[in-house]
């Protein structure tokens, strides 16, 4: 959510920290700050808004910055206290010798604040983070050792934290600690790093050590020491990061979102790679390490996810029930946590998450794990905290997704669910072989069909221009495309701030139809040959009779369709069951172009963060 970078070493400290923060900026972006150890003093610079404002602030003050040897930086997504310079990190203690940045939420910060105020600490901000600075300073007054002070202080914190700090009296060491929030140490030569995500390190090192909960790292330019909460030194593995710097380039596209939409054919090819070698043979899904007897007798699956991943989960439920006849429940992670669930040791619980760091989903998965369920994680980040909870892991292999609006990760999640549902059907022998062969054959064609959608977006752009001034939309569909309608509406909401609702087409007449008039476009997904086609068409006629503007997203060749609908966005010919994979693409593009026409910040929409690490 927020982003942390700490650096000490031979390089240009400001440059390294700012580049790292730039690569994290997509995760949260309402203010930013940096603390530098310069001429044996801690100097702090902060700015409201995007990182560019912090860069300008540093430029304005460059004459007073000499030769910093270490520093910590932060970009913030506000939780406690509104976005402001005062609330921006780093935060300091009363004497100003210590600077700390923090991701997460300290739940007992009010109690700690009262205690620290009674000890004479002077608070400046409304943040929960500031208590950490005062608490560590308080411990430091006794221990005169930063590592020991951090260890004593974090024992008093309740909640989630990844913290990184420097102290004026402890030259050139940076201390990091984590609990329920990601943090890693980047290993360099003559330099070392602390960061909240690998993307901050990508331009400097491929070697990293992941911290576990309750571990504390102390780094200097040529030493790394990691201890547990009791101070016992830990032997840690240095992992090699999979990403190349090019993964963070826009490759000539105006926005990451457009680049990521255009990457989708290759993403599908990657996900399918090695899974369907021959359509006659079963799919190869070695990742699902569940014993075949257990899978055969499985009678319940629960899928837990948030946002776009939740929509992929809804399509996944449809597929697994349809193909394998297994009962599947889908639950928003934040709802799963607070109810009595029927999860037990014979349940397969699937966690779906692009980032693998979504706090709601991690908490829900931990809860399911405590009930001995088998945990399957589908994520784009096999290096994430969620992946570490998995008994089985399906990596999405979609490449880093930078734009806040998920696109290519959604399509990779969909394809993963098709493969999983086919895998279950093949184990349970629940579908005719010829049906599965046709399905696999059609799946292999999907990338080239998406390429044909991407090769001419003129109709979608014309629609975007025509409808960009409308304030409300309804997206309708039935069956497996209900998930597509919900996802299409979410995409429009999050990047254009237009009110868009996804709805089961058949439910329109049970309430929402009351809202329809010429100011409310209805976008419907209609796939001829599918069992829902005629019914959705009738629901569209009902909307037309209320003067709503009608937009069809369809593969229909029927000329008559142009008489019913105001605008028609054509899809290549596709079976209804596979149509969500194609239908999501024009909906992503429609949202993209509407947001573009409206001049919105497509890649970093207001109030959002790419990875939501707080509940
Ligand atoms: C997607 O466009 C959204 N930004 C958001 O709904 C996202 O899908 C959600 O926060 C879940 O994230 P995850 O997949 O990383 O868990």
Coordinates of C-alpha atoms and ligand atoms in Angstrom, one line a residue:
X1 CA 0.0 0.0 0.0
X2 CA 2.6 2.5 1.2
X3 CA 6.1 2.0 -0.1
X4 CA 9.4 1.8 1.8
X5 CA 13.0 2.1 0.5
X6 CA 16.1 2.2 2.7
X7 CA 19.6 2.5 1.3
X8 CA 23.2 2.7 2.5
X9 CA 26.2 2.4 0.3
X10 CA 28.5 3.7 -2.4
X11 CA 25.7 5.0 -4.7
X12 CA 23.9 8.3 -4.8
X13 CA 21.6 7.9 -1.8
X14 CA 18.9 10.3 -3.0
X15 CA 18.8 8.9 -6.5
X16 CA 18.6 5.3 -5.3
X17 CA 15.8 6.0 -2.9
X18 CA 13.8 8.1 -5.4
X19 CA 14.1 5.5 -8.1
X20 CA 13.0 2.8 -5.7
X21 CA 10.0 5.0 -4.6
X22 CA 9.2 5.7 -8.3
X23 CA 8.9 1.9 -8.9
X24 CA 6.7 1.6 -5.8
X25 CA 4.6 4.7 -6.5
X26 CA 1.7 2.7 -8.1
X27 CA 1.1 1.1 -4.7
X28 CA 0.1 4.3 -2.9
X29 CA 0.6 8.0 -3.6
X30 CA -0.9 10.7 -1.5
X31 CA 2.4 12.1 -0.1
X32 CA 6.0 11.2 0.1
X33 CA 9.1 11.8 2.3
X34 CA 12.7 11.0 2.7
X35 CA 15.1 11.1 5.7
X36 CA 18.8 11.5 4.9
X37 CA 21.8 11.0 7.1
X38 CA 23.9 13.9 6.0
X39 CA 26.9 15.4 7.8
X40 CA 26.0 13.3 10.8
X41 CA 22.6 14.9 11.0
X42 CA 19.2 13.5 10.1
X43 CA 17.5 15.8 7.4
X44 CA 13.9 15.2 6.5
X45 CA 12.1 16.4 3.4
X46 CA 8.4 15.8 2.7
X47 CA 5.8 16.8 0.2
X48 CA 2.1 16.3 -0.3
X49 CA 0.8 14.6 -3.5
X50 CA 2.9 12.6 -6.0
X51 CA 6.5 11.8 -5.8
X52 CA 7.4 14.6 -8.3
X53 CA 6.5 17.1 -5.5
X54 CA 9.1 15.5 -3.2
X55 CA 11.6 15.6 -6.1
X56 CA 11.0 19.3 -6.4
X57 CA 11.3 19.8 -2.7
X58 CA 14.7 18.1 -2.7
X59 CA 15.7 20.2 -5.7
X60 CA 14.7 23.4 -3.9
X61 CA 16.8 22.4 -0.9
X62 CA 19.7 20.9 -2.7
X63 CA 22.2 23.5 -1.5
X64 CA 21.8 22.4 2.1
X65 CA 22.2 18.6 1.3
X66 CA 25.9 17.7 1.2
X67 CA 26.8 14.0 0.9
X68 CA 24.2 11.7 2.4
X69 CA 25.5 8.3 3.2
X70 CA 22.3 6.5 4.0
X71 CA 18.6 7.3 4.0
X72 CA 15.0 6.0 4.1
X73 CA 12.1 7.0 1.9
X74 CA 8.3 6.5 1.9
X75 CA 5.3 7.0 -0.2
X76 CA 2.1 7.1 1.7
X77 CA -1.5 5.9 1.3
X78 CA -3.3 7.5 4.2
X79 CA -4.9 5.4 6.9
X80 CA -4.7 7.5 10.1
X81 CA -4.7 11.2 9.5
X82 CA -5.5 12.9 6.2
X83 CA -2.8 13.3 3.5
X84 CA -0.7 16.3 4.5
X85 CA 3.0 17.2 4.9
X86 CA 2.7 16.8 8.7
X87 CA 1.3 13.3 8.4
X88 CA 3.7 12.2 5.6
X89 CA 6.5 9.9 6.7
X90 CA 9.3 9.8 7.9
X91 CA 8.2 10.6 11.5
X92 CA 10.6 11.6 14.2
X93 CA 10.9 11.4 18.0
X94 CA 10.8 14.5 20.2
X95 CA 14.6 15.1 19.9
X96 CA 14.4 14.6 16.2
X97 CA 17.4 12.2 16.1
X98 CA 15.4 9.2 14.9
X99 CA 13.4 8.9 11.7
X100 CA 11.1 6.1 10.9
X101 CA 8.8 5.0 8.0
X102 CA 6.0 2.5 8.4
X103 CA 3.6 0.4 6.4
X104 CA 0.6 -1.1 8.1
X105 CA -1.6 -0.1 11.1
X106 CA -0.7 0.0 14.7
X107 CA -3.9 -1.0 16.5
X108 CA -2.9 0.0 20.0
X109 CA -1.5 3.4 19.0
X110 CA -3.9 5.4 21.1
X111 CA -2.9 3.7 24.3
X112 CA 0.8 3.9 23.5
X113 CA 0.4 7.6 22.6
X114 CA -1.2 8.4 26.0
X115 CA 1.7 6.6 27.8
X116 CA 4.3 8.4 25.7
X117 CA 2.7 11.8 26.1
X118 CA 2.7 11.2 29.9
X119 CA 6.5 10.6 29.6
X120 CA 6.9 14.0 27.9
X121 CA 6.9 13.0 24.2
X122 CA 5.6 15.8 21.9
X123 CA 3.5 14.5 19.0
X124 CA 3.1 16.5 15.8
X125 CA 1.0 14.3 13.5
X126 CA -2.3 12.3 13.6
X127 CA -0.7 9.1 12.4
X128 CA -0.3 5.8 14.2
X129 CA 3.3 5.7 12.9
X130 CA 4.5 8.5 15.1
X131 CA 4.1 6.4 18.2
X132 CA 6.7 4.0 16.8
X133 CA 9.3 6.8 16.6
X134 CA 8.7 7.9 20.1
X135 CA 8.5 4.4 21.4
X136 CA 11.9 3.4 19.9
X137 CA 13.4 6.6 21.1
X138 CA 12.1 5.9 24.6
X139 CA 13.7 2.4 24.5
X140 CA 16.9 3.9 23.0
X141 CA 17.3 6.2 26.0
X142 CA 17.7 3.0 28.1
X143 CA 19.6 0.7 25.7
X144 CA 21.8 3.1 23.6
X145 CA 21.6 0.4 21.0
X146 CA 19.2 0.9 18.1
X147 CA 18.7 -2.8 17.3
X148 CA 17.9 -3.6 20.9
X149 CA 15.6 -0.5 21.1
X150 CA 13.7 -1.7 18.0
X151 CA 13.4 -5.2 19.5
X152 CA 12.0 -3.9 22.8
X153 CA 9.7 -1.5 21.0
X154 CA 8.1 -3.8 18.5
X155 CA 7.2 -6.2 21.3
X156 CA 4.8 -3.5 22.5
X157 CA 3.2 -2.9 19.1
X158 CA -0.1 -4.6 18.2
X159 CA -1.2 -4.7 14.5
X160 CA 0.7 -4.8 11.3
X161 CA 4.0 -3.1 10.5
X162 CA 7.0 -3.0 8.2
X163 CA 9.3 -0.3 9.6
X164 CA 12.6 1.1 8.5
X165 CA 14.6 3.6 10.5
X166 CA 17.8 5.5 11.0
X167 CA 19.3 7.3 14.0
X168 CA 21.7 10.2 14.2
X169 CA 23.8 8.4 16.8
X170 CA 24.1 5.1 15.0
X171 CA 26.1 6.1 11.8
X172 CA 25.2 4.3 8.6
X173 CA 23.1 1.5 9.9
X174 CA 19.5 1.1 8.9
X175 CA 17.1 -1.1 10.9
X176 CA 14.1 -2.8 9.5
X177 CA 11.4 -5.0 11.2
X178 CA 8.2 -6.6 10.1
X179 CA 5.0 -8.3 11.2
X180 CA 2.1 -8.9 8.9
X181 CA 3.5 -6.5 6.3
X182 CA 6.0 -7.3 3.6
X183 CA 9.7 -6.4 3.8
X184 CA 12.9 -7.6 2.2
X185 CA 16.6 -6.8 2.3
X186 CA 18.3 -6.2 -1.1
X187 CA 21.9 -7.6 -1.1
X188 CA 24.4 -5.5 -3.0
X189 CA 28.2 -5.1 -3.2
X190 CA 29.3 -2.1 -1.1
X191 CA 25.7 -1.2 -0.7
X192 CA 22.6 -2.8 0.8
X193 CA 18.8 -2.0 0.7
X194 CA 15.6 -2.5 2.6
X195 CA 12.3 -2.3 0.7
X196 CA 8.7 -3.2 1.0
X197 CA 8.6 -4.8 -2.5
X198 CA 11.1 -6.2 -5.0
X199 CA 10.1 -3.6 -7.6
X200 CA 12.1 -1.0 -5.5
X201 CA 15.3 -3.0 -6.0
X202 CA 14.9 -4.1 -9.6
X203 CA 17.3 -1.6 -11.0
X204 CA 20.1 -2.3 -8.5
X205 CA 20.2 -6.0 -7.4
X206 CA 18.6 -9.3 -8.1
X207 CA 19.6 -10.8 -4.7
X208 CA 17.2 -10.5 -1.8
X209 CA 16.4 -11.9 1.6
X210 CA 12.8 -12.0 2.6
X211 CA 12.1 -11.1 6.3
X212 CA 9.6 -13.3 8.2
X213 CA 7.2 -11.9 10.8
X214 CA 9.0 -10.7 13.9
X215 CA 12.4 -10.6 12.3
X216 CA 14.7 -7.6 12.5
X217 CA 17.3 -6.6 10.0
X218 CA 20.3 -4.4 10.6
X219 CA 22.1 -3.4 7.5
X220 CA 25.2 -1.3 6.8
X221 CA 26.9 -0.9 3.4
X222 CA 28.8 -4.2 3.8
X223 CA 27.0 -6.1 6.4
X224 CA 23.5 -7.6 6.9
X225 CA 22.4 -9.1 10.2
X226 CA 19.0 -10.7 10.7
X227 CA 17.7 -11.7 14.1
X228 CA 14.5 -13.0 15.5
X229 CA 12.5 -11.1 18.1
X230 CA 14.7 -12.5 20.9
X231 CA 17.9 -11.3 19.2
X232 CA 19.0 -14.8 18.0
X233 CA 20.8 -14.5 14.7
X234 CA 19.0 -16.2 11.8
X235 CA 20.6 -17.9 8.8
X236 CA 18.7 -16.7 5.8
X237 CA 18.6 -17.8 2.2
X238 CA 19.5 -15.2 -0.5
X239 CA 16.9 -15.5 -3.2
X240 CA 17.3 -14.5 -6.8
X241 CA 14.6 -12.1 -8.0
X242 CA 12.9 -13.1 -11.3
X243 CA 12.2 -9.6 -12.7
X244 CA 14.2 -7.6 -15.2
X245 CA 14.1 -3.8 -15.2
X246 CA 12.3 -3.8 -18.6
X247 CA 9.3 -5.2 -16.7
X248 CA 8.7 -1.7 -15.3
X249 CA 9.0 0.1 -18.7
X250 CA 5.9 1.4 -20.5
X251 CA 7.4 0.2 -23.8
X252 CA 6.1 3.3 -25.7
X253 CA 2.5 3.1 -24.5
X254 CA 1.0 6.2 -22.9
X255 CA -0.1 4.3 -19.8
X256 CA 0.8 1.0 -18.1
X257 CA -2.8 0.0 -18.3
X258 CA -2.8 0.2 -22.1
X259 CA 0.5 -1.7 -22.2
X260 CA -0.9 -4.4 -19.9
X261 CA -4.1 -4.8 -21.8
X262 CA -2.0 -5.3 -25.0
X263 CA 0.1 -7.9 -23.2
X264 CA -2.8 -10.2 -22.7
X265 CA -2.4 -12.5 -25.7
X266 CA 1.1 -13.3 -24.6
X267 CA 0.0 -13.6 -21.0
X268 CA -2.5 -16.3 -22.0
X269 CA 0.2 -18.1 -24.1
X270 CA 2.4 -18.0 -21.0
X271 CA -0.3 -19.4 -18.7
X272 CA -1.1 -22.2 -21.2
X273 CA 2.5 -23.0 -21.9
X274 CA 3.2 -26.6 -21.0
X275 CA -0.3 -27.1 -19.6
X276 CA -2.0 -28.2 -22.8
X277 CA 0.6 -30.0 -24.7
X278 CA -1.9 -32.0 -26.8
X279 CA -5.6 -31.6 -26.7
X280 CA -6.1 -35.4 -26.6
X281 CA -4.2 -35.5 -23.3
X282 CA -5.2 -34.3 -19.8
X283 CA -4.1 -30.8 -18.8
X284 CA -0.8 -30.8 -16.9
X285 CA -1.3 -29.0 -13.6
X286 CA 1.5 -30.2 -11.5
X287 CA 1.1 -27.2 -9.2
X288 CA -2.0 -28.7 -7.7
X289 CA -0.3 -31.1 -5.5
X290 CA -3.5 -32.5 -4.0
X291 CA -3.6 -36.2 -4.0
X292 CA -5.9 -37.4 -6.9
X293 CA -8.1 -39.5 -4.5
X294 CA -8.7 -36.4 -2.4
X295 CA -9.5 -34.3 -5.5
X296 CA -11.9 -37.1 -6.7
X297 CA -13.8 -37.1 -3.5
X298 CA -13.7 -33.4 -2.9
X299 CA -17.2 -32.1 -2.2
X300 CA -16.6 -28.5 -1.3
X301 CA -14.3 -25.7 -2.6
X302 CA -14.2 -22.2 -1.2
X303 CA -12.7 -19.3 -3.0
X304 CA -11.6 -16.2 -1.2
X305 CA -10.6 -13.0 -3.0
X306 CA -11.2 -9.2 -3.3
X307 CA -12.0 -6.8 -6.1
X308 CA -11.1 -8.0 -9.6
X309 CA -9.7 -11.3 -8.2
X310 CA -13.2 -11.9 -6.7
X311 CA -14.7 -11.5 -10.1
X312 CA -12.2 -14.1 -11.5
X313 CA -13.3 -16.3 -8.6
X314 CA -16.9 -16.0 -9.6
X315 CA -16.1 -17.2 -13.1
X316 CA -14.0 -19.9 -11.5
X317 CA -17.0 -21.1 -9.4
X318 CA -19.2 -21.3 -12.5
X319 CA -16.5 -23.3 -14.3
X320 CA -15.8 -25.8 -11.5
X321 CA -19.5 -26.4 -10.8
X322 CA -20.2 -26.7 -14.6
X323 CA -17.3 -29.0 -15.4
X324 CA -16.8 -31.0 -12.3
X325 CA -20.1 -30.8 -10.5
X326 CA -18.4 -29.7 -7.3
X327 CA -20.1 -27.2 -5.0
X328 CA -18.1 -24.0 -4.8
X329 CA -18.6 -21.1 -2.5
X330 CA -17.1 -17.7 -3.3
X331 CA -16.6 -15.2 -0.5
X332 CA -15.2 -11.7 -0.4
X333 CA -12.2 -12.2 2.0
X334 CA -13.4 -9.4 4.3
X335 CA -16.7 -11.2 4.7
X336 CA -15.2 -14.7 5.2
X337 CA -13.1 -13.4 8.1
X338 CA -16.1 -12.4 10.2
X339 CA -18.5 -15.3 10.0
X340 CA -18.8 -18.9 11.0
X341 CA -17.6 -20.8 8.0
X342 CA -18.0 -24.5 7.2
X343 CA -14.3 -24.8 6.3
X344 CA -12.7 -28.0 7.5
X345 CA -9.9 -30.4 6.6
X346 CA -11.8 -31.8 3.6
X347 CA -12.3 -28.4 2.1
X348 CA -10.1 -27.0 -0.7
X349 CA -9.7 -23.3 -0.1
X350 CA -8.5 -21.2 -3.0
X351 CA -7.0 -17.8 -2.4
X352 CA -6.8 -15.6 -5.5
X353 CA -4.7 -12.4 -5.5
X354 CA -2.7 -10.5 -8.1
X355 CA -0.4 -9.0 -5.4
X356 CA -0.4 -11.9 -2.9
X357 CA -0.2 -9.1 -0.3
X358 CA -3.9 -8.2 0.2
X359 CA -4.4 -8.1 3.9
X360 CA -8.1 -9.2 3.9
X361 CA -7.2 -12.3 1.8
X362 CA -4.1 -13.1 3.9
X363 CA -6.2 -13.0 7.1
X364 CA -8.9 -15.2 5.6
X365 CA -6.4 -17.7 4.3
X366 CA -4.7 -17.9 7.7
X367 CA -8.1 -18.6 9.2
X368 CA -8.8 -21.3 6.7
X369 CA -5.4 -22.8 7.3
X370 CA -6.1 -22.9 11.0
X371 CA -9.0 -25.2 10.2
X372 CA -6.7 -27.5 8.3
X373 CA -8.1 -26.9 4.9
X374 CA -5.8 -27.5 1.9
X375 CA -4.7 -24.0 0.7
X376 CA -4.3 -23.4 -3.0
X377 CA -3.1 -19.9 -3.9
X378 CA -3.4 -18.4 -7.4
X379 CA -1.2 -15.3 -7.5
X380 CA 1.0 -13.2 -9.8
X381 CA 3.5 -12.9 -7.0
X382 CA 5.0 -16.3 -6.0
X383 CA 7.3 -14.4 -3.8
X384 CA 4.5 -12.9 -1.8
X385 CA 3.3 -13.5 1.8
X386 CA 0.2 -15.2 0.5
X387 CA 2.2 -17.6 -1.6
X388 CA 4.1 -18.6 1.5
X389 CA 0.9 -19.8 3.1
X390 CA 0.1 -22.2 0.2
X391 CA 0.0 -25.9 0.2
X392 CA -0.3 -25.7 -3.6
X393 CA 0.5 -22.7 -5.8
X394 CA -0.6 -21.7 -9.3
X395 CA 1.7 -18.8 -10.4
X396 CA 0.0 -16.5 -12.9
X397 CA 3.2 -15.6 -14.8
X398 CA 1.6 -12.4 -16.1
X399 CA 4.6 -10.2 -15.4
X400 CA 4.6 -7.2 -13.1
X401 CA 1.3 -5.4 -13.2
X402 CA 1.9 -1.7 -12.5
X403 CA -1.4 0.0 -13.4
X404 CA -3.7 0.0 -10.3
X405 CA -6.6 -1.3 -12.5
X406 CA -6.0 -5.0 -12.8
X407 CA -6.2 -6.3 -16.4
X408 CA -3.7 -8.9 -17.5
X409 CA -3.7 -10.5 -14.0
X410 CA -7.5 -10.9 -14.4
X411 CA -7.2 -12.7 -17.7
X412 CA -4.4 -14.9 -16.3
X413 CA -6.6 -15.8 -13.3
X414 CA -9.5 -16.7 -15.7
X415 CA -7.3 -19.0 -17.7
X416 CA -6.0 -20.6 -14.5
X417 CA -9.5 -21.3 -13.4
X418 CA -10.3 -22.9 -16.8
X419 CA -7.3 -25.2 -16.5
X420 CA -8.2 -26.0 -12.9
X421 CA -11.8 -26.8 -13.8
X422 CA -10.7 -29.0 -16.7
X423 CA -8.2 -30.7 -14.4
X424 CA -11.0 -31.5 -11.9
X425 CA -13.3 -32.7 -14.7
X426 CA -10.6 -35.0 -16.1
X427 CA -9.9 -36.5 -12.6
X428 CA -13.6 -37.0 -11.9
X429 CA -14.4 -38.0 -15.5
X430 CA -17.3 -35.7 -15.4
X431 CA -17.4 -34.5 -19.0
X432 CA -17.2 -36.2 -22.4
X433 CA -13.6 -36.3 -23.8
X434 CA -14.8 -34.7 -27.1
X435 CA -16.2 -31.7 -25.2
X436 CA -12.9 -31.2 -23.3
X437 CA -10.9 -31.6 -26.5
X438 CA -13.0 -28.9 -28.3
X439 CA -12.6 -26.6 -25.3
X440 CA -8.8 -27.0 -25.2
X441 CA -8.7 -26.4 -29.0
X442 CA -10.7 -23.2 -28.6
X443 CA -8.6 -22.1 -25.6
X444 CA -5.4 -22.3 -27.7
X445 CA -7.1 -19.9 -30.3
X446 CA -7.9 -17.3 -27.6
X447 CA -4.7 -15.2 -27.9
X448 CA -5.1 -14.6 -31.6
X449 CA -8.7 -13.7 -31.2
X450 CA -7.7 -11.1 -28.6
X451 CA -5.0 -9.8 -31.0
X452 CA -7.8 -9.2 -33.5
X453 CA -9.8 -7.2 -30.9
X454 CA -6.6 -5.2 -30.1
X455 CA -5.8 -4.6 -33.8
X456 CA -8.8 -2.3 -34.3
X457 CA -10.2 -0.4 -31.3
X458 CA -11.9 2.4 -33.4
X459 CA -15.5 1.3 -32.5
X460 CA -14.6 1.1 -28.8
X461 CA -12.9 4.5 -28.9
X462 CA -15.9 6.0 -30.7
X463 CA -18.2 4.5 -28.0
X464 CA -15.9 5.9 -25.3
X465 CA -16.1 9.4 -26.8
X466 CA -19.9 9.2 -27.2
X467 CA -20.6 7.9 -23.6
X468 CA -17.9 9.7 -21.6
X469 CA -20.2 12.4 -20.4
X470 CA -22.8 9.9 -19.0
X471 CA -22.8 9.8 -15.2
X472 CA -24.4 6.3 -14.6
X473 CA -24.1 2.9 -16.4
X474 CA -25.5 -0.5 -15.9
X475 CA -23.7 -3.6 -17.2
X476 CA -25.9 -6.7 -17.5
X477 CA -25.2 -10.3 -18.3
X478 CA -26.2 -13.8 -17.3
X479 CA -24.4 -17.0 -16.4
X480 CA -20.7 -17.0 -16.6
X481 CA -20.6 -13.4 -18.0
X482 CA -22.2 -12.0 -14.9
X483 CA -18.6 -11.9 -13.6
X484 CA -17.6 -10.1 -16.8
X485 CA -20.3 -7.5 -16.3
X486 CA -19.2 -6.9 -12.6
X487 CA -15.6 -6.6 -13.7
X488 CA -16.4 -4.3 -16.6
X489 CA -18.4 -2.0 -14.2
X490 CA -15.5 -2.1 -11.6
X491 CA -13.0 -1.0 -14.3
X492 CA -15.2 1.9 -15.3
X493 CA -15.7 3.0 -11.7
X494 CA -12.2 2.9 -10.6
X495 CA -10.4 4.8 -13.4
X496 CA -13.1 7.2 -14.6
X497 CA -15.1 7.7 -11.3
X498 CA -18.3 7.1 -13.2
X499 CA -21.0 5.2 -11.3
X500 CA -21.3 1.8 -13.0
X501 CA -23.2 -1.2 -11.6
X502 CA -22.9 -4.8 -12.8
X503 CA -26.2 -6.7 -12.5
X504 CA -27.6 -10.1 -13.4
X505 CA -29.7 -9.2 -16.6
X506 CA -32.7 -11.1 -15.2
X507 CA -32.7 -9.0 -12.0
X508 CA -33.1 -5.8 -13.9
X509 CA -36.9 -6.0 -13.8
X510 CA -36.8 -6.7 -10.1
X511 CA -35.7 -3.1 -9.2
X512 CA -33.0 -1.4 -11.1
X513 CA -35.3 -0.9 -14.1
X514 CA -36.9 1.9 -12.2
X515 CA -33.7 4.0 -12.7
X516 CA -33.7 3.6 -16.5
X517 CA -34.2 6.5 -18.8
X518 CA -32.3 8.1 -21.7
X519 CA -29.5 9.2 -19.2
X520 CA -28.6 5.6 -18.2
X521 CA -26.8 3.5 -20.8
X522 CA -27.2 -0.3 -20.4
X523 CA -24.3 -2.3 -21.6
X524 CA -25.1 -6.0 -22.2
X525 CA -23.0 -9.1 -23.0
X526 CA -24.7 -11.4 -25.5
X527 CA -23.1 -14.5 -26.9
X528 CA -25.2 -16.2 -29.6
X529 CA -25.4 -20.0 -29.3
X530 CA -25.2 -19.7 -25.6
X531 CA -28.1 -20.6 -23.3
X532 CA -28.5 -17.1 -22.0
X533 CA -28.6 -15.2 -25.3
X534 CA -32.3 -15.0 -26.0
X535 CA -33.1 -14.1 -22.4
X536 CA -30.5 -11.3 -22.2
X537 CA -31.9 -10.0 -25.5
X538 CA -35.4 -9.8 -24.0
X539 CA -33.9 -7.9 -21.0
X540 CA -32.3 -5.5 -23.4
X541 CA -35.7 -4.9 -25.1
X542 CA -37.2 -4.2 -21.7
X543 CA -34.5 -1.6 -21.1
X544 CA -35.1 -0.1 -24.6
X545 CA -38.8 0.3 -23.8
X546 CA -37.7 2.6 -20.9
X547 CA -35.6 4.8 -23.4
X548 CA -32.2 3.5 -22.0
X549 CA -29.3 3.8 -24.5
X550 CA -28.2 0.2 -25.4
X551 CA -24.7 -0.9 -26.0
X552 CA -24.1 -4.6 -27.0
X553 CA -20.9 -6.5 -26.6
X554 CA -21.6 -9.5 -28.8
X555 CA -20.2 -12.0 -31.3
X556 CA -23.6 -12.0 -33.1
X557 CA -23.5 -11.8 -36.9
X558 CA -27.3 -11.0 -36.9
X559 CA -27.9 -7.7 -38.8
X560 CA -31.0 -7.2 -36.7
X561 CA -28.9 -6.5 -33.7
X562 CA -28.0 -3.1 -35.1
X563 CA -31.7 -2.2 -35.1
X564 CA -32.1 -3.0 -31.4
X565 CA -28.9 -1.5 -30.0
X566 CA -27.6 2.1 -30.2
X567 CA -24.0 0.8 -30.4
X568 CA -22.5 -2.6 -31.0
X569 CA -19.0 -3.7 -30.0
X570 CA -18.2 -6.8 -31.9
X571 CA -16.4 -9.8 -30.4
X572 CA -14.8 -12.6 -32.5
X573 CA -16.8 -15.8 -32.8
X574 CA -16.5 -17.6 -29.4
X575 CA -18.4 -20.2 -27.4
X576 CA -20.4 -18.8 -24.5
X577 CA -18.3 -20.8 -21.9
X578 CA -15.0 -19.2 -23.1
X579 CA -16.5 -15.8 -24.0
X580 CA -15.4 -14.1 -20.6
X581 CA -11.8 -14.3 -21.8
X582 CA -12.6 -12.2 -24.9
X583 CA -15.4 -10.0 -23.5
X584 CA -13.3 -8.5 -20.7
X585 CA -10.9 -7.0 -23.2
X586 CA -13.2 -4.5 -24.9
X587 CA -14.6 -3.6 -21.5
X588 CA -11.1 -2.8 -20.2
X589 CA -10.5 -0.7 -23.4
X590 CA -13.8 1.1 -23.0
X591 CA -13.0 2.1 -19.4
X592 CA -9.5 3.1 -20.5
X593 CA -10.6 5.3 -23.3
X594 CA -13.4 6.9 -21.3
X595 CA -10.9 7.7 -18.5
X596 CA -8.5 9.0 -21.1
X597 CA -11.1 11.3 -22.7
X598 CA -12.0 12.6 -19.2
X599 CA -8.3 13.4 -18.5
X600 CA -8.2 11.1 -15.5
X601 CA -5.0 9.7 -14.0
X602 CA -5.5 6.2 -15.6
X603 CA -2.6 4.3 -13.9
X604 CA -3.0 5.9 -10.5
X605 CA -6.6 6.7 -9.9
X606 CA -7.5 8.7 -6.8
X607 CA -7.9 7.0 -3.4
X608 CA -6.7 3.6 -4.6
X609 CA -3.6 1.6 -4.1
X610 CA -2.3 -1.4 -6.1
X611 CA -1.8 -3.6 -3.1
X612 CA -4.1 -3.2 -0.2
X613 CA -2.2 -4.3 2.8
X614 CA -4.6 -3.1 5.5
X615 CA -7.9 -4.7 6.5
Ligands
LIG1 C1 -8.5 -4.1 -9.5 O1 -8.6 -3.3 -10.6 C2 -8.5 -3.3 -8.2 N1 -7.5 -2.4 -8.2 C3 -8.7 -4.1 -6.9 O2 -10.1 -4.4 -6.9 C4 -7.9 -5.4 -6.7 O3 -8.3 -6.4 -7.6 C5 -8.1 -5.9 -5.2 O4 -7.6 -4.9 -4.4 C6 -7.5 -7.2 -5.0 O5 -6.1 -7.2 -5.1 P1 -5.3 -8.5 -5.3 O6 -5.7 -9.2 -6.5 O7 -3.9 -8.0 -5.4 O8 -5.5 -9.3 -4.0

